Each structure stands twice: as C-alpha cells, then as structure tokens.
Amino acid sequence: NIFIYDRDKHYVKSTKDNYFVEFRKFLTTQTMELVVVNLLAIWGNYSNDEMFKANFEVPNAIRNEVMKHAEKSVWIQISSYFQFYEMIFGIDKDYYSFCKRMFSEHIKHSTTPNMKSLDLYLPHVYGHGDKKDRIIPTLLNAREDLVLELSAAST
C-alpha cells in the first residue's frame, strides 16, 4: 500500500483503499516500519518563503514526525542535480538549489538509529504541468512515427 502526502492539506491518501487520514493520526495508527520517498519540490515563480517551506520546512516536519513515531524507517530524499552547482562554482545556482542543498545537508547530519537516509540526485523528475518540449513529456506523447533528433546539451 502506498500513502501519498498532500502538502497543502496535511493529509495522507492511501492508493490501495482510497481513504484520507490526518498525517499525525496516520503515523500513530499504522505499522511502524515506513519507507518515505520525498518528492516535494517547488521552484520557479514561487517566493523564497514558499520555496523554503516546500523544500525544507515541510519535509523536515514530516521527517521529524516519522522519527518520533516509527520504530524503523527509511527516508529517500529526491534531490536535484542543481545542488552540484555550488560544489563546482562555490555559489548556489538559485534559492531552490540552496533549499534543496540545505535539506540534504540536514538529513546527512540528523539520521537516527531508527531512520536510515538515502539521498538520490536525479537529473530530471517529470511532473504535472512540466514543459511539453522537455524529454520526458516528449517521449510520453510520442507517436510511433515520430523521429527524435537528440543533440549535445547547450550550456
């Protein structure tokens, strides 16, 4: 059974039974071995406050609740390749990159015996509303007769 957290309503939805439950209640009533995959991320035309909340504060609050209630858990953080910009150039690419990098650093230093953490850096995660000309939406909408011409990335 997969449970999906709604960041706006603070509810968890079950994909199997199709029910919603308040997040803290969910944690205190479920089997206490959890795997959490954090896909929360916003960037672009959001304020710095909104980006910090979605990319640091909300995942951190969820993580703290899981650590508090779960006997055993695994936290899988989906990070951004933009976080490498700081390692290469010594400065964050933008505020989104800063927030994601800070959360990665935070989980690296706040793991407990009952929670293991894995930080995955993915080059691109496809999501609702993604630009239609990007590679994943293009492939998803491809016709059989469509020929894709790929070239080297531009910098």
Short mmCIF file of C-alpha atoms in Angstrom, two decimals:
data_model
loop_
_atom_site.label_atom_id
_atom_site.label_comp_id
_atom_site.label_asym_id
_atom_site.label_seq_id
_atom_site.Cartn_x
_atom_site.Cartn_y
_atom_site.Cartn_z
CA ASN A 1 0.00 0.00 0.00
CA ILE A 2 1.35 3.43 -0.95
CA PHE A 3 0.40 6.52 1.03
CA ILE A 4 0.68 9.92 -0.61
CA TYR A 5 1.12 13.05 1.48
CA ASP A 6 -0.83 16.13 0.38
CA ARG A 7 1.35 19.09 1.35
CA ASP A 8 -1.50 21.59 1.14
CA LYS A 9 -3.98 19.69 3.30
CA HIS A 10 -1.53 17.76 5.54
CA TYR A 11 -3.42 14.55 4.84
CA VAL A 12 -2.23 11.15 3.71
CA LYS A 13 -4.10 9.32 0.95
CA SER A 14 -3.99 5.55 0.59
CA THR A 15 -3.68 4.38 -3.02
CA LYS A 16 -5.00 0.93 -2.13
CA ASP A 17 -8.03 1.78 0.00
CA ASN A 18 -8.55 5.34 -1.33
CA TYR A 19 -9.00 6.98 2.06
CA PHE A 20 -7.60 10.13 3.58
CA VAL A 21 -6.31 10.46 7.11
CA GLU A 22 -4.70 13.33 9.01
CA PHE A 23 -0.91 12.88 8.89
CA ARG A 24 -0.15 12.61 12.62
CA LYS A 25 -3.04 10.19 13.12
CA PHE A 26 -1.69 8.13 10.24
CA LEU A 27 1.71 7.85 11.93
CA THR A 28 0.27 6.73 15.24
CA THR A 29 -2.06 4.07 13.78
CA GLN A 30 -0.01 2.38 11.02
CA THR A 31 2.57 -0.38 11.08
CA MET A 32 5.64 1.37 12.26
CA GLU A 33 8.10 0.31 9.58
CA LEU A 34 7.95 3.01 6.92
CA VAL A 35 9.74 3.93 3.72
CA VAL A 36 9.23 7.59 2.88
CA VAL A 37 10.13 8.93 -0.57
CA ASN A 38 10.25 12.72 -0.50
CA LEU A 39 9.26 14.16 -3.88
CA LEU A 40 8.17 17.54 -2.51
CA ALA A 41 9.73 20.31 -4.56
CA ILE A 42 8.74 23.70 -5.89
CA TRP A 43 10.85 26.13 -7.87
CA GLY A 44 10.44 28.84 -10.43
CA ASN A 45 7.80 31.51 -9.89
CA TYR A 46 7.39 30.98 -6.15
CA SER A 47 8.57 33.30 -3.39
CA ASN A 48 11.64 32.40 -1.35
CA ASP A 49 9.37 31.77 1.65
CA GLU A 50 7.23 29.31 -0.35
CA MET A 51 10.32 27.55 -1.71
CA PHE A 52 11.89 27.24 1.74
CA LYS A 53 8.66 25.90 3.21
CA ALA A 54 8.15 23.26 0.49
CA ASN A 55 11.80 22.25 0.04
CA PHE A 56 12.93 22.32 3.68
CA GLU A 57 10.31 23.00 6.37
CA VAL A 58 7.53 20.62 5.28
CA PRO A 59 9.82 17.64 4.54
CA ASN A 60 11.64 18.30 7.81
CA ALA A 61 8.37 18.33 9.77
CA ILE A 62 7.32 15.05 8.13
CA ARG A 63 10.72 13.53 8.81
CA ASN A 64 10.62 14.60 12.47
CA GLU A 65 7.18 13.02 12.91
CA VAL A 66 8.34 9.79 11.27
CA MET A 67 11.44 9.68 13.50
CA LYS A 68 9.26 10.30 16.55
CA HIS A 69 6.72 7.54 15.84
CA ALA A 70 8.30 4.91 13.58
CA GLU A 71 10.24 2.02 15.05
CA LYS A 72 12.19 1.64 11.79
CA SER A 73 12.15 3.85 8.72
CA VAL A 74 13.99 4.75 5.57
CA TRP A 75 13.91 8.29 4.21
CA ILE A 76 14.62 8.56 0.49
CA GLN A 77 15.34 12.14 -0.49
CA ILE A 78 14.96 13.04 -4.16
CA SER A 79 17.48 15.80 -4.67
CA SER A 80 18.37 17.97 -7.66
CA TYR A 81 21.45 17.93 -9.83
CA PHE A 82 21.36 21.74 -9.46
CA GLN A 83 22.78 21.16 -5.99
CA PHE A 84 26.12 20.25 -7.62
CA TYR A 85 26.40 23.80 -8.96
CA GLU A 86 27.54 25.00 -5.52
CA MET A 87 30.23 22.31 -5.31
CA ILE A 88 31.57 23.27 -8.73
CA PHE A 89 31.26 27.07 -8.67
CA GLY A 90 31.19 27.80 -4.93
CA ILE A 91 27.81 29.51 -5.07
CA ASP A 92 24.25 28.19 -5.30
CA LYS A 93 22.57 28.44 -8.72
CA ASP A 94 19.40 29.87 -7.17
CA TYR A 95 17.32 29.82 -4.00
CA TYR A 96 15.70 26.49 -4.95
CA SER A 97 19.15 24.88 -5.17
CA PHE A 98 20.11 26.40 -1.84
CA CYS A 99 17.00 24.99 -0.09
CA LYS A 100 17.45 21.52 -1.58
CA ARG A 101 21.17 21.50 -0.69
CA MET A 102 20.47 22.65 2.87
CA PHE A 103 17.92 19.87 3.37
CA SER A 104 20.37 17.29 2.00
CA GLU A 105 23.00 18.54 4.45
CA HIS A 106 20.46 18.47 7.26
CA ILE A 107 19.42 14.85 6.71
CA LYS A 108 23.06 13.82 6.40
CA HIS A 109 23.67 15.08 9.95
CA SER A 110 20.35 14.17 11.60
CA THR A 111 19.99 10.45 10.95
CA THR A 112 18.99 8.39 13.97
CA PRO A 113 19.38 4.65 14.69
CA ASN A 114 15.73 4.10 13.74
CA MET A 115 15.94 6.05 10.46
CA LYS A 116 18.27 5.41 7.56
CA SER A 117 18.55 8.06 4.86
CA LEU A 118 19.32 7.85 1.17
CA ASP A 119 19.84 10.98 -0.92
CA LEU A 120 19.24 10.40 -4.66
CA TYR A 121 20.32 13.02 -7.17
CA LEU A 122 18.17 12.78 -10.27
CA PRO A 123 18.79 14.85 -13.38
CA HIS A 124 15.10 15.41 -14.06
CA VAL A 125 11.87 14.35 -12.43
CA TYR A 126 8.78 14.65 -14.59
CA GLY A 127 5.70 16.17 -13.01
CA HIS A 128 2.25 17.52 -13.79
CA GLY A 129 2.47 20.73 -15.77
CA ASP A 130 6.02 20.10 -16.97
CA LYS A 131 7.04 21.91 -20.16
CA LYS A 132 5.79 19.98 -23.20
CA ASP A 133 9.11 20.27 -25.08
CA ARG A 134 11.21 18.53 -22.39
CA ILE A 135 12.43 14.99 -22.99
CA ILE A 136 10.05 13.04 -20.76
CA PRO A 137 6.81 14.76 -21.89
CA THR A 138 8.01 14.43 -25.49
CA LEU A 139 8.60 10.71 -25.10
CA LEU A 140 5.32 10.18 -23.25
CA ASN A 141 3.40 11.92 -26.03
CA ALA A 142 5.41 10.44 -28.90
CA ARG A 143 3.72 8.86 -31.85
CA GLU A 144 5.19 5.73 -33.37
CA ASP A 145 6.29 7.65 -36.46
CA LEU A 146 7.96 10.49 -34.51
CA VAL A 147 11.69 10.79 -35.06
CA LEU A 148 13.57 12.42 -32.20
CA GLU A 149 16.80 14.23 -33.01
CA LEU A 150 18.95 14.48 -29.93
CA SER A 151 21.96 16.74 -29.64
CA ALA A 152 24.54 17.62 -27.03
CA ALA A 153 23.30 19.81 -24.20
CA SER A 154 23.96 23.50 -24.54
CA THR A 155 25.44 25.45 -21.65
#
